[in-house]
Structures are given as structure tokens and as C-alpha cells.
Coordinates of C-alpha atoms and ligand atoms in Angstrom, one line a residue:
Chain U
X1 CA 0.0 0.0 0.0
X2 CA 1.3 3.4 -0.9
X3 CA 1.3 5.6 2.2
X4 CA 0.3 8.9 0.6
X5 CA -0.2 11.3 3.4
X6 CA -2.2 13.8 1.6
X7 CA -4.7 14.7 -1.1
X8 CA -2.3 16.1 -3.6
X9 CA -4.7 18.3 -5.6
X10 CA -6.0 19.8 -2.4
X11 CA -2.4 20.6 -1.3
X12 CA -1.7 22.2 -4.7
X13 CA -4.7 24.4 -4.6
X14 CA -3.9 25.4 -1.1
X15 CA -0.4 26.4 -2.0
X16 CA -1.7 28.3 -5.0
X17 CA -4.2 30.1 -2.9
X18 CA -1.8 31.2 -0.2
X19 CA 0.7 32.3 -2.9
X20 CA -2.0 34.3 -4.7
X21 CA -2.8 36.1 -1.5
X22 CA 0.7 37.4 -1.0
X23 CA 2.3 37.8 -4.4
X24 CA 2.4 41.0 -6.4
X25 CA 0.6 41.2 -9.7
X26 CA 3.9 40.9 -11.5
X27 CA 4.9 37.8 -9.5
X28 CA 1.6 36.2 -10.1
X29 CA 1.9 36.7 -13.8
X30 CA 5.3 35.0 -13.6
X31 CA 3.8 32.1 -11.6
X32 CA 0.9 31.8 -14.1
X33 CA 3.3 31.7 -17.0
X34 CA 5.5 29.1 -15.4
X35 CA 2.5 27.0 -14.3
X36 CA 1.5 27.0 -18.0
X37 CA 5.0 26.1 -19.2
X38 CA 5.5 23.3 -16.7
X39 CA 2.1 21.7 -17.1
X40 CA 1.9 21.7 -20.9
X41 CA 4.7 19.8 -22.6
X42 CA 7.7 21.3 -20.9
X43 CA 11.1 20.7 -22.6
X44 CA 14.1 19.1 -21.0
X45 CA 15.7 21.6 -18.6
X46 CA 12.6 23.8 -18.2
X47 CA 11.9 22.5 -14.7
X48 CA 15.5 23.2 -13.5
X49 CA 15.5 26.7 -14.9
X50 CA 12.2 27.6 -13.5
X51 CA 13.0 26.1 -10.1
X52 CA 16.2 28.1 -9.9
X53 CA 14.7 31.3 -11.4
X54 CA 12.3 31.6 -8.5
X55 CA 14.9 33.6 -6.6
X56 CA 15.0 36.1 -9.5
X57 CA 11.2 36.6 -9.9
X58 CA 9.7 36.0 -6.4
X59 CA 10.9 38.4 -3.8
X60 CA 11.7 36.4 -0.6
X61 CA 9.5 37.3 2.4
X62 CA 7.6 35.5 5.1
X63 CA 4.3 33.9 4.2
X64 CA 2.4 35.6 7.0
X65 CA -0.6 33.2 7.2
X66 CA -3.7 33.9 9.3
X67 CA -4.8 31.3 11.9
X68 CA -7.5 29.9 9.6
X69 CA -4.9 29.2 6.9
X70 CA -2.5 27.6 9.4
X71 CA -5.3 25.2 10.4
X72 CA -6.2 24.5 6.8
X73 CA -2.6 23.4 6.2
X74 CA -2.7 21.1 9.3
X75 CA -6.0 19.6 8.0
X76 CA -4.4 18.8 4.7
X77 CA -1.3 17.2 6.3
X78 CA -0.9 17.1 10.1
X79 CA 2.2 18.9 11.2
X80 CA 2.7 20.7 7.8
X81 CA 3.6 24.3 8.4
X82 CA 3.9 26.5 5.3
X83 CA 3.2 29.5 7.6
X84 CA 6.9 29.3 8.7
X85 CA 8.1 29.4 5.1
X86 CA 9.1 32.3 2.8
X87 CA 7.4 33.1 -0.5
X88 CA 10.2 31.7 -2.7
X89 CA 10.2 28.4 -0.7
X90 CA 6.5 28.0 -1.0
X91 CA 6.7 28.7 -4.7
X92 CA 9.3 26.0 -5.2
X93 CA 7.3 23.5 -3.2
X94 CA 4.3 24.3 -5.4
X95 CA 6.4 23.6 -8.6
X96 CA 7.6 20.3 -7.2
X97 CA 4.1 19.3 -6.3
X98 CA 3.0 20.0 -9.9
X99 CA 5.8 18.2 -11.6
X100 CA 6.9 15.2 -9.6
X101 CA 5.8 12.1 -11.7
X102 CA 3.3 9.8 -10.1
X103 CA 5.2 6.5 -10.4
X104 CA 7.5 6.0 -7.4
X105 CA 10.8 5.2 -9.3
X106 CA 10.3 8.0 -11.9
X107 CA 9.3 10.4 -9.2
X108 CA 12.4 9.5 -7.2
X109 CA 14.7 9.9 -10.3
X110 CA 13.1 13.3 -10.9
X111 CA 13.6 14.6 -7.4
X112 CA 17.1 13.1 -7.2
X113 CA 18.1 14.9 -10.4
X114 CA 16.8 18.3 -9.1
X115 CA 18.5 17.7 -5.8
X116 CA 21.8 16.9 -7.4
X117 CA 22.3 20.5 -8.6
X118 CA 20.2 22.2 -5.9
X119 CA 21.6 25.2 -4.0
X120 CA 20.8 25.6 -0.3
X121 CA 17.4 27.1 -0.6
X122 CA 16.4 24.7 -3.3
X123 CA 17.4 21.8 -1.1
X124 CA 15.3 23.3 1.7
X125 CA 12.3 23.5 -0.7
X126 CA 12.7 19.9 -1.8
X127 CA 12.7 18.6 1.8
X128 CA 9.7 20.8 2.6
X129 CA 7.8 19.3 -0.3
X130 CA 8.4 15.6 0.6
X131 CA 5.3 15.0 2.8
X132 CA 2.9 16.1 0.0
X133 CA 4.5 14.3 -2.9
X134 CA 3.1 11.1 -4.4
X135 CA 4.8 8.0 -3.0
X136 CA 6.5 9.9 -0.2
X137 CA 8.1 6.6 1.2
X138 CA 10.3 6.6 -1.9
X139 CA 12.2 9.6 -0.6
X140 CA 13.3 8.3 2.8
X141 CA 16.9 7.8 1.9
X142 CA 17.2 11.2 0.4
X143 CA 15.7 12.8 3.5
X144 CA 18.2 10.8 5.7
X145 CA 21.0 12.1 3.5
X146 CA 19.7 15.6 4.2
X147 CA 20.5 15.1 7.9
X148 CA 24.2 14.7 7.0
X149 CA 24.5 18.3 5.8
X150 CA 26.4 20.9 7.7
X151 CA 24.2 23.6 6.5
X152 CA 21.8 24.3 9.4
X153 CA 18.9 25.5 7.2
X154 CA 19.0 22.3 5.2
X155 CA 19.1 20.2 8.3
X156 CA 16.2 22.2 9.8
X157 CA 14.1 21.7 6.7
X158 CA 14.2 17.9 7.3
X159 CA 14.2 17.8 11.1
X160 CA 12.0 20.7 12.2
X161 CA 8.4 21.5 11.5
X162 CA 8.2 18.7 9.0
X163 CA 5.9 15.7 9.5
X164 CA 7.9 13.6 7.0
X165 CA 10.5 11.9 9.3
X166 CA 8.0 10.7 12.0
X167 CA 6.1 8.8 9.3
X168 CA 8.8 7.5 7.0
X169 CA 12.1 7.2 9.0
X170 CA 13.2 3.9 10.4
X171 CA 14.3 3.7 14.0
X172 CA 18.0 4.2 13.4
X173 CA 17.4 7.3 11.2
X174 CA 14.9 8.7 13.6
X175 CA 17.4 8.4 16.5
X176 CA 20.1 10.0 14.5
X177 CA 17.8 12.9 13.7
X178 CA 16.9 13.5 17.3
X179 CA 20.5 13.3 18.6
X180 CA 22.0 15.4 15.8
X181 CA 19.3 18.0 16.4
X182 CA 20.2 18.0 20.1
X183 CA 23.9 18.2 19.3
X184 CA 23.4 21.1 16.9
X185 CA 21.4 23.0 19.6
X186 CA 18.2 23.0 17.5
X187 CA 14.8 23.6 19.2
X188 CA 13.7 20.0 19.8
X189 CA 10.0 20.8 20.4
X190 CA 9.8 21.7 16.7
X191 CA 10.5 18.0 15.8
X192 CA 7.2 16.4 14.9
X193 CA 6.5 13.1 16.6
X194 CA 9.0 13.1 19.4
X195 CA 6.7 11.4 21.9
X196 CA 5.3 8.9 19.3
X197 CA 8.7 7.8 18.0
X198 CA 10.3 7.4 21.5
X199 CA 12.1 4.0 21.8
X200 CA 14.3 2.2 24.3
X201 CA 17.5 2.5 22.1
X202 CA 17.1 6.3 21.8
X203 CA 16.5 6.5 25.5
X204 CA 19.8 4.7 26.1
X205 CA 21.6 6.9 23.6
X206 CA 20.3 10.1 25.2
X207 CA 21.6 9.0 28.6
X208 CA 25.0 8.2 27.1
X209 CA 25.0 11.6 25.4
X210 CA 24.0 13.4 28.6
X211 CA 26.8 11.6 30.6
X212 CA 29.3 12.6 27.9
X213 CA 28.3 16.2 28.1
X214 CA 28.3 16.3 31.9
X215 CA 31.8 14.7 32.0
X216 CA 32.9 17.6 29.8
X217 CA 31.3 20.1 32.1
X218 CA 28.7 21.1 29.5
X219 CA 25.0 21.6 29.9
X220 CA 22.4 19.8 27.8
X221 CA 19.0 21.2 26.7
X222 CA 16.3 20.1 29.1
X223 CA 14.3 19.1 26.0
X224 CA 16.6 16.2 25.4
X225 CA 14.9 14.1 28.1
X226 CA 11.5 13.9 26.6
X227 CA 11.9 10.7 24.6
X228 CA 13.1 8.9 27.7
X229 CA 9.6 9.2 29.2
X230 CA 8.4 5.7 30.2
X231 CA 11.7 4.2 29.1
X232 CA 13.8 4.7 32.2
X233 CA 16.3 2.4 33.8
X234 CA 18.1 2.9 37.1
X235 CA 20.9 4.9 35.5
X236 CA 18.3 7.3 34.0
X237 CA 16.6 7.6 37.4
X238 CA 19.9 8.5 39.0
X239 CA 20.6 11.1 36.4
X240 CA 17.1 12.5 36.7
X241 CA 17.5 12.8 40.5
X242 CA 20.5 15.0 39.9
X243 CA 18.5 17.1 37.5
X244 CA 15.8 17.6 40.1
X245 CA 18.4 19.4 42.2
X246 CA 19.5 21.6 39.3
X247 CA 19.7 25.3 39.7
X248 CA 17.9 25.8 36.4
X249 CA 14.2 25.8 36.6
X250 CA 13.7 24.3 33.1
X251 CA 16.0 21.3 34.0
X252 CA 14.0 20.6 37.2
X253 CA 10.7 20.8 35.3
X254 CA 12.1 18.5 32.6
X255 CA 13.1 16.0 35.3
X256 CA 9.6 16.1 36.9
X257 CA 7.9 15.7 33.5
X258 CA 9.9 12.6 32.6
X259 CA 9.4 11.1 36.0
X260 CA 5.6 11.7 35.8
X261 CA 5.8 8.9 33.1
X262 CA 3.4 10.6 30.6
X263 CA 2.9 13.6 28.4
X264 CA 0.3 15.2 30.6
X265 CA 0.8 18.9 31.5
X266 CA 2.4 19.2 34.9
X267 CA 1.8 22.0 37.5
X268 CA 4.9 23.2 39.4
X269 CA 4.9 26.3 41.6
X270 CA 1.6 27.3 40.3
X271 CA 2.7 27.1 36.6
X272 CA 1.5 24.6 34.1
X273 CA 4.3 23.0 32.1
X274 CA 4.4 21.1 28.8
X275 CA 7.4 20.0 26.7
X276 CA 6.5 22.7 24.2
X277 CA 6.6 25.3 26.9
X278 CA 10.0 24.1 28.0
X279 CA 11.1 24.2 24.4
X280 CA 10.0 27.7 23.8
X281 CA 11.5 28.9 27.1
X282 CA 14.8 27.2 26.2
X283 CA 14.7 28.7 22.7
X284 CA 14.4 32.1 24.3
X285 CA 17.4 31.5 26.5
X286 CA 19.6 30.2 23.6
X287 CA 18.6 33.1 21.3
X288 CA 19.4 35.5 24.1
X289 CA 22.9 34.1 24.5
X290 CA 23.8 34.3 20.8
Chain S
X1 CA 42.4 56.6 7.2
X2 CA 39.8 58.6 8.9
X3 CA 39.1 57.3 12.3
X4 CA 35.5 56.1 13.0
X5 CA 34.5 56.0 9.4
X6 CA 32.8 52.7 8.6
X7 CA 34.5 51.5 5.5
X8 CA 33.0 48.6 3.6
X9 CA 34.8 46.7 0.9
X10 CA 33.8 44.2 -1.8
X11 CA 36.3 41.7 -3.2
X12 CA 34.8 40.9 -6.7
X13 CA 37.2 38.1 -7.5
X14 CA 38.4 35.7 -4.8
X15 CA 38.5 31.9 -4.7
X16 CA 37.4 31.2 -1.2
X17 CA 37.1 27.4 -1.9
X18 CA 40.9 27.4 -1.5
X19 CA 41.0 29.5 1.7
X20 CA 40.7 28.9 5.4
X21 CA 38.3 30.2 8.0
X22 CA 41.2 32.4 9.3
X23 CA 41.0 34.2 6.0
X24 CA 37.2 34.6 6.3
X25 CA 37.7 36.0 9.8
X26 CA 40.4 38.4 8.7
X27 CA 38.4 39.6 5.7
X28 CA 35.3 40.2 7.9
X29 CA 37.5 42.0 10.5
X30 CA 38.9 44.2 7.7
X31 CA 35.4 45.3 6.6
X32 CA 34.8 43.0 3.6
X33 CA 31.1 42.7 3.4
X34 CA 30.7 40.9 0.1
X35 CA 32.7 38.8 -2.3
X36 CA 32.4 37.2 -5.7
X37 CA 33.9 33.8 -6.4
X38 CA 34.4 33.1 -10.1
X39 CA 34.4 29.5 -11.1
X40 CA 37.9 28.6 -12.2
X41 CA 40.6 26.0 -12.5
X42 CA 41.4 24.1 -9.3
X43 CA 45.1 23.6 -9.9
X44 CA 44.4 19.9 -10.7
X45 CA 42.6 19.2 -14.0
X46 CA 39.2 17.6 -13.7
X47 CA 38.5 14.5 -15.7
X48 CA 34.7 14.1 -15.2
X49 CA 31.8 16.3 -15.7
X50 CA 30.5 15.3 -12.2
X51 CA 33.5 17.1 -10.7
X52 CA 32.3 20.3 -12.3
X53 CA 28.8 19.7 -11.2
X54 CA 29.8 19.3 -7.6
X55 CA 32.2 22.3 -7.8
X56 CA 29.4 24.5 -9.1
X57 CA 27.1 23.2 -6.4
X58 CA 29.6 24.0 -3.7
X59 CA 29.9 27.6 -5.1
X60 CA 26.1 28.2 -4.7
X61 CA 25.8 26.0 -1.6
X62 CA 28.5 25.2 0.9
X63 CA 30.9 28.0 0.2
X64 CA 28.1 30.5 0.5
X65 CA 27.0 29.1 3.8
X66 CA 30.6 29.1 5.1
X67 CA 30.9 32.8 4.2
X68 CA 27.6 33.6 5.9
X69 CA 29.0 32.3 9.2
X70 CA 31.4 35.2 9.1
X71 CA 28.8 37.7 8.1
X72 CA 30.1 38.0 4.6
X73 CA 27.8 37.7 1.6
X74 CA 29.1 35.3 -1.0
X75 CA 28.2 35.5 -4.7
X76 CA 29.7 33.7 -7.7
X77 CA 30.1 33.6 -11.4
X78 CA 29.6 30.3 -13.2
X79 CA 31.5 29.3 -16.3
X80 CA 34.1 26.9 -17.9
X81 CA 37.6 28.3 -17.5
X82 CA 39.8 28.7 -20.5
X83 CA 42.4 26.1 -19.4
X84 CA 40.0 23.3 -19.1
X85 CA 38.2 24.3 -22.3
X86 CA 41.1 22.6 -24.0
X87 CA 39.7 19.1 -23.0
X88 CA 37.0 19.3 -25.7
X89 CA 35.1 16.1 -24.9
X90 CA 34.8 17.2 -21.3
X91 CA 34.1 20.8 -22.3
X92 CA 31.1 19.8 -24.3
X93 CA 29.5 18.1 -21.3
X94 CA 30.3 21.1 -19.0
X95 CA 28.7 23.5 -21.5
X96 CA 25.5 21.4 -21.2
X97 CA 25.7 21.6 -17.5
X98 CA 25.9 25.4 -17.2
X99 CA 22.3 26.3 -17.8
X100 CA 21.4 24.4 -14.7
X101 CA 23.5 26.8 -12.6
X102 CA 23.6 30.2 -14.2
X103 CA 20.1 31.3 -13.0
X104 CA 20.6 30.2 -9.4
X105 CA 20.3 32.7 -6.6
X106 CA 23.4 34.8 -6.1
X107 CA 25.0 34.0 -9.5
X108 CA 26.1 37.4 -10.7
X109 CA 27.7 36.6 -14.0
X110 CA 29.2 34.1 -16.4
X111 CA 32.8 33.8 -15.5
X112 CA 35.7 33.6 -15.4
X113 CA 35.9 32.9 -19.1
X114 CA 38.2 33.9 -21.9
X115 CA 41.6 32.9 -23.2
X116 CA 44.7 31.2 -21.7
X117 CA 46.8 29.9 -24.6
X118 CA 44.4 31.4 -27.1
X119 CA 43.7 28.0 -28.7
X120 CA 40.9 27.1 -31.1
X121 CA 39.1 25.2 -28.4
X122 CA 39.3 28.1 -25.9
X123 CA 37.9 30.4 -28.6
X124 CA 34.9 28.0 -29.2
X125 CA 33.9 27.7 -25.6
X126 CA 34.4 31.4 -24.9
X127 CA 32.0 32.2 -27.7
X128 CA 29.4 29.7 -26.5
X129 CA 29.5 31.2 -23.1
X130 CA 29.2 34.7 -24.3
X131 CA 26.0 33.6 -26.1
X132 CA 24.8 32.0 -22.8
X133 CA 25.4 35.2 -20.9
X134 CA 23.4 37.1 -23.5
X135 CA 20.6 34.6 -23.4
X136 CA 20.2 34.7 -19.6
X137 CA 21.0 38.4 -19.2
X138 CA 24.1 38.2 -17.0
X139 CA 27.3 40.2 -16.9
X140 CA 30.5 38.5 -18.1
X141 CA 33.7 38.3 -16.1
X142 CA 36.7 37.9 -18.4
X143 CA 40.0 36.3 -17.4
X144 CA 42.7 37.7 -19.6
X145 CA 45.8 35.6 -20.3
X146 CA 49.2 35.8 -18.5
X147 CA 51.1 35.3 -21.7
X148 CA 50.7 37.5 -24.7
X149 CA 48.4 39.5 -22.4
X150 CA 47.8 42.6 -24.5
X151 CA 46.7 40.9 -27.7
X152 CA 44.7 38.3 -25.7
X153 CA 42.9 41.2 -23.9
X154 CA 42.1 42.9 -27.2
X155 CA 40.9 39.7 -28.8
X156 CA 38.6 39.0 -25.8
X157 CA 36.9 42.4 -26.4
X158 CA 36.8 42.0 -30.2
X159 CA 35.1 38.6 -29.9
X160 CA 32.7 39.9 -27.2
X161 CA 31.7 42.7 -29.5
X162 CA 31.3 40.3 -32.4
X163 CA 28.7 38.5 -30.3
X164 CA 26.9 41.8 -29.6
X165 CA 27.6 42.1 -25.9
X166 CA 27.3 45.6 -24.4
X167 CA 30.8 46.5 -22.9
X168 CA 29.1 47.9 -19.8
X169 CA 28.0 44.3 -19.1
X170 CA 31.6 43.0 -19.3
X171 CA 34.3 43.1 -16.7
X172 CA 37.7 42.6 -18.1
X173 CA 39.9 41.2 -15.4
X174 CA 43.7 41.0 -14.6
X175 CA 44.5 44.3 -16.3
X176 CA 47.9 46.1 -16.1
X177 CA 49.4 49.3 -17.3
X178 CA 49.6 48.0 -20.8
X179 CA 45.9 47.0 -21.2
X180 CA 44.0 49.5 -19.1
X181 CA 43.7 52.4 -21.6
X182 CA 42.1 50.4 -24.4
X183 CA 39.8 48.5 -22.0
X184 CA 38.5 51.8 -20.6
X185 CA 38.4 53.6 -23.9
X186 CA 36.2 50.9 -25.3
X187 CA 33.7 51.2 -22.5
X188 CA 34.5 48.1 -20.4
X189 CA 34.9 47.7 -16.7
X190 CA 38.6 47.3 -15.9
X191 CA 39.4 45.0 -13.0
X192 CA 42.9 44.8 -11.4
X193 CA 44.2 41.9 -9.5
X194 CA 46.5 42.7 -6.7
X195 CA 48.5 39.5 -6.5
X196 CA 52.0 39.1 -5.3
X197 CA 54.8 38.5 -7.8
X198 CA 52.7 37.5 -10.9
X199 CA 50.1 40.2 -11.4
X200 CA 49.8 43.8 -10.0
X201 CA 51.4 45.2 -7.0
X202 CA 49.3 47.7 -5.1
X203 CA 51.8 50.6 -5.4
X204 CA 51.4 50.3 -9.2
X205 CA 47.7 50.3 -8.6
X206 CA 47.9 53.6 -6.8
X207 CA 49.6 55.1 -9.8
X208 CA 46.9 53.8 -12.1
X209 CA 44.2 55.4 -10.1
X210 CA 46.1 58.6 -10.1
X211 CA 46.4 58.5 -13.8
X212 CA 43.0 57.1 -14.9
X213 CA 40.7 58.1 -12.0
X214 CA 38.1 55.8 -10.5
X215 CA 35.5 55.4 -13.3
X216 CA 34.9 51.8 -14.2
X217 CA 38.0 50.6 -12.4
X218 CA 37.9 48.0 -9.6
X219 CA 40.4 46.1 -7.5
X220 CA 40.3 42.4 -6.4
X221 CA 42.6 39.9 -4.8
X222 CA 42.0 36.8 -6.9
X223 CA 43.3 35.0 -3.8
X224 CA 43.4 31.3 -4.5
X225 CA 45.6 28.2 -3.8
X226 CA 48.7 30.2 -4.7
X227 CA 50.7 32.7 -2.6
X228 CA 48.1 35.4 -2.6
X229 CA 46.5 37.8 -0.2
X230 CA 42.8 37.8 0.7
X231 CA 43.2 41.2 2.3
X232 CA 44.5 42.8 -1.0
X233 CA 41.4 45.0 -1.4
X234 CA 41.5 46.6 2.1
X235 CA 45.3 46.9 2.0
X236 CA 45.2 48.6 -1.3
X237 CA 42.4 50.9 -0.1
X238 CA 44.6 51.9 2.8
X239 CA 47.6 52.5 0.6
X240 CA 45.6 54.6 -1.8
X241 CA 44.3 56.8 1.1
X242 CA 47.8 57.1 2.5
X243 CA 49.1 58.2 -0.9
X244 CA 46.5 60.9 -1.4
X245 CA 43.8 59.3 -3.4
X246 CA 40.4 60.8 -2.4
X247 CA 38.0 58.8 -0.3
X248 CA 35.4 59.0 -3.1
X249 CA 37.8 57.4 -5.5
X250 CA 38.8 54.7 -3.0
X251 CA 35.1 53.9 -2.3
X252 CA 34.5 53.6 -6.1
X253 CA 37.3 51.2 -6.9
X254 CA 37.1 49.1 -3.8
X255 CA 33.3 48.8 -3.4
X256 CA 30.9 50.8 -5.6
X257 CA 32.1 49.9 -9.1
X258 CA 32.0 46.2 -8.4
X259 CA 28.5 46.6 -7.0
X260 CA 27.3 48.5 -10.1
X261 CA 28.9 46.2 -12.6
X262 CA 27.8 42.9 -11.1
X263 CA 24.6 44.5 -9.9
X264 CA 23.3 44.3 -13.5
X265 CA 22.5 40.7 -12.7
X266 CA 19.9 41.8 -10.2
X267 CA 21.5 39.4 -7.8
X268 CA 23.7 41.6 -5.7
X269 CA 22.3 44.5 -3.8
X270 CA 23.5 46.7 -0.9
X271 CA 20.4 45.7 1.1
X272 CA 21.9 42.2 1.2
X273 CA 24.4 43.2 3.8
X274 CA 23.2 46.5 5.2
X275 CA 20.0 47.4 6.9
X276 CA 17.5 44.9 8.0
X277 CA 18.4 41.3 7.6
X278 CA 15.8 39.2 5.8
X279 CA 14.4 36.2 7.4
X280 CA 16.5 33.9 5.4
X281 CA 19.7 35.6 6.4
X282 CA 18.8 35.3 10.1
X283 CA 18.4 31.5 9.5
X284 CA 21.9 31.4 8.0
X285 CA 23.5 32.7 11.1
X286 CA 22.0 29.9 13.1
X287 CA 22.5 31.5 16.5
X288 CA 26.1 30.6 16.8
X289 CA 27.9 33.3 14.9
X290 CA 28.1 37.0 14.9
X291 CA 27.0 39.3 12.1
X292 CA 29.9 41.5 11.1
X293 CA 30.5 44.1 8.5
X294 CA 30.6 47.8 8.8
X295 CA 33.6 47.9 11.1
X296 CA 36.5 50.1 10.5
X297 CA 39.0 48.5 8.1
X298 CA 41.1 46.8 10.6
X299 CA 44.3 45.7 8.9
X300 CA 46.7 44.6 11.6
X301 CA 49.5 43.7 9.2
X302 CA 51.8 46.7 9.4
X303 CA 53.0 46.0 5.9
X304 CA 50.2 46.9 3.5
X305 CA 52.3 47.1 0.4
X306 CA 51.9 44.1 -1.9
X307 CA 54.6 43.6 -4.5
Ligands
LIG401 ZN1 40.5 33.8 -10.8

């Protein structure tokens, strides 16, 4: 069974609609022309040129979507967040959604060919498009390859605010995604599916990583503990006891949340805490230090 | 150099692929805000078209990202260099590859192209690339030969005109005292490479600006894998100021003219490094590095003369 996550025509018309709302008349004209070109007998090379030329014809700016449109995106594909994108990125995802062939192997060859000569923002757009493309399972190895990049925006486009990995990554790839995101200091609450994809092996790896950091006298983000919930051994408990005595509030909250054994919000000192709230607070601290 | 004035420089020809992070740091500290990396020869001849593909990808990908971590905007020109044009079987494949790259973001020209030994093959691929530049509306960055320089430079311009290119869209690079007059007279941009031993020294550069002024003249380092100096632009700027060239002229040859010439691509704009950072740029800095640029030109090296 093909695990198509979404209704592709619905996703296409959604992208078209949010682009129309924000693009200038001139940009829309260009988009119309290229839509025409790419959907009626395009010649070899037309896709590559159009895909690259987006940066020359669509001025990059945030999409600025209203709440209703954010929800609409989530209805099409849970966890899909075009509201965090820029106009050029959205436009490229739209072109990919129009042109990726239906058959899995041909589709994969097409995406691989575009990816092969893609610049950074083009790679970002490719990874952002994966969840809505036909036969999304065909792209898992490409997405895993995306985690090996040293370009943070490319890594983020796979790992953060993208529902693709939680559905299509095997356990080993998932664990690498989570640990590498932690290692790179990325905001872990923006990884889709952290609770759902928790596993004993990852829980062990997290503990090793924390011990390694502590030995080196370095902190770890309180967020890192989340996937250990319900998967604790004695060593975990020992470490979490230390964490409960931490001077940092977020570390103490994280310890209590893990030890509660579930994902339910927790009240501490009159405040209600969730992992997302810890993540947002931690993100504020990290940004403040930069 | 006037204290407190925030000088900014552009190096419109530098091969950062061959340089270290220390160089990036020093360039950022010296006030270089933007750089252009022309595609060129890597010292070792390539034997497969895939090597070119990955090289071009790194110019629009990894190298740009690396520069961004030092707060420097990185642009590039894409082309098949004259040396490797002599491997005709390979050159054919590379020519087919170029359209996939020339319209990518931050590609400000077709370059560096032109003549090396002035062979028939070099001529063929130079012409094909002039046509490509015309087709996609991009400036051309011309590498002029080391040997038989003057006639090679004249020939580069003759052929460019034969293909109908507007001289104001063409940057003729690696000029010297012998070539500059004709290049300027014919309406081209004249770029000078301050490169120890083999190209121009910067004391000679000072004299050229004294004689020809600053119109359509620009300075670059062409720093690469050889003994070269990535601070050639700020050092030359300082030397020019010390030797009585006006601030306006120094600004023109070490910043503004490069911006205007390559700006015709629509891909390099002052807003890219000054004023508000766009959302994408903020993403690039990734919270772990500092945005620089706009500092005083801090050249610590007491010896600013490059011979
Ligand atoms: Zn060069």
C-alpha cells in the first residue's frame, strides 16, 4: 500500500491560494506563465531553470498566514507548516508538487536529479515538499541524506516542523535525527512526533550523550529528556535525581515531566508546564545568548 | 584613514574554496562585506563532468554558507575556465551543465571565461559562453591571459563585440598598465588583481588610479591556492588613502564599481548586507555566529604594500 499522506490536488490548490494572496501582480503573472509552461509539454531543462529562477522573480518574504490558513494546512497534512516558510520556498514546493511524476521510481529519479544541482534554498524546498509528494516513502533515503548536511537551514528543513520523518524514517534514522538536532542545539519541540517515536534505544543513547556532556562540564538542553519518558532504567533515574536538584528551573521541570511517566501537563509552583513550553522557554534562552 | 568612518569593501574576485576560516575571519574584520567567487581551475585538472557539477554546487551551496557564518555575503560567477576548455570532450559536457546553474540565486555573472593559450578550443567555448550570458541576461567576467596579455585582452573584447555584448556588461579582469587604456576607452569595466609576484602590486595600482581616476575601475585579490593575499582589497584601499587618493575614488574602486557592474545581474544589492536582515539571512547565522561588517577597516598587518 502506498502511504500517501495527503490529497495532492488539495495541497496544490492550497499552496496556489496562499501564494496568490501574498504575491504582487507581476509575481503572479510569472507564476501563471511558469505553471502553464511546466504543465503543458515542458522541454528538458525547463523545470530546473524555473525552479532556480524563482529567486529572480519572487521576492523572498515571510508567508504571514492567518490562523485559519494555518489550520487549513494542518488539515491537509498534520504537522505541515507553510506559515513558517518564505514566498520563494512556497513557490518552489508548489512547482515540485506540480511536476513530480506519479510512479515511485520515476518520481524519485526526478527529485534526485533536481536535488543533485540544488543550492541551499532549493534543497530546503525539496525537503519541505516531501510530505505532500506522491509515494512519499520513496524519498526516505534522500531525507536521511539531508541530515548529513552541515548547512543548518537544510538540516532544519528535514528535522524541524516537518511531518515527514516521523512517518517515514526507520528507528535508526529517527534516533540520528533526534540526537543530531540536540547536538546542533536545535529547538527539539519543533521536531514532529518526538513522543510517538520514542524508543528504548534512543532513551539509552540520550543517557550516554548526557553523561558525555556532563563529564565535559557542559549543559544539555532540558528538552533532550522527553523521549526517555516511560523508558527509564536505574541509571536514567539516578541522572534525573541530579537534574531535580539543578539550579535551572527548566532542568527541574524536565526531570519532573519525565518522572511523571506521561505527556500530561504538569503543574509546578503554580505554573502549568508542557514540553512545548519548556522548548519555547529554552529557545528564548539560547537566542538571548547568541 | 579617517578614524571612526565605517568603510566597507567588496572583493569581486576571490577563490574562497581554496582559503581557510582564518581568511574569512580576517576579511570580515577588515570590513569586507561581500565577495564574488568566479568558477575557475582548481590547480588539478578535472576529468569528469561530475567534478564540475559538484564544484558549481559548492559555489552556490556550501561556500556561500561558510561565508555567511562570518557575516560575509558570497556570490559567484559560473563558467568553464579557459584552461579546461582545451579538454574538448569534457568541455562539451560542461557546457550542457551550465544552464542548470547560471540562474541560481546569487549567480552574478558568467565567468571567469576567456583565453589562456588562445587556442581554437578556448575560442569556441568562450564564444558559446558569451551567447549563454546574453541569453540569460548576465554580466561576463573575463579572465585575460598571463602570456601574450595585451593581444589576448584585445581579442577578448573583439570577440565579445562580435557576439553583440554591451561593454558595460563585461568586466575585463587582470589588467595592467599596458591594457588599461584600451579597455576603458572601449567602455568596459577594468578590474585589477593585486596578487604578489605575478600580477599587479598595489603601489602600481595607486599610480593607475592617479592617472585614470576611478571610473569603471575595480580592485580584487583573486586570492586562491597560490601565494596570494585575501586582504588585498582593504590593504590597497589603505595604501591609496595614505598616498593621497580621495575617499570617493577609493570607495569607487574598492566597493561601488563592483556593485554596479555585477549589480546588473539583479542578484547583488547593498540591502543584502546592510539594513535589516531578511528572514533567510537570520536563518543562516543559526544563533552561533556573529553578524559582522561595517567595522573600521582593521588591517593589523603593518606592511600593507603588496609587491
Ligand atoms: Zn581567478
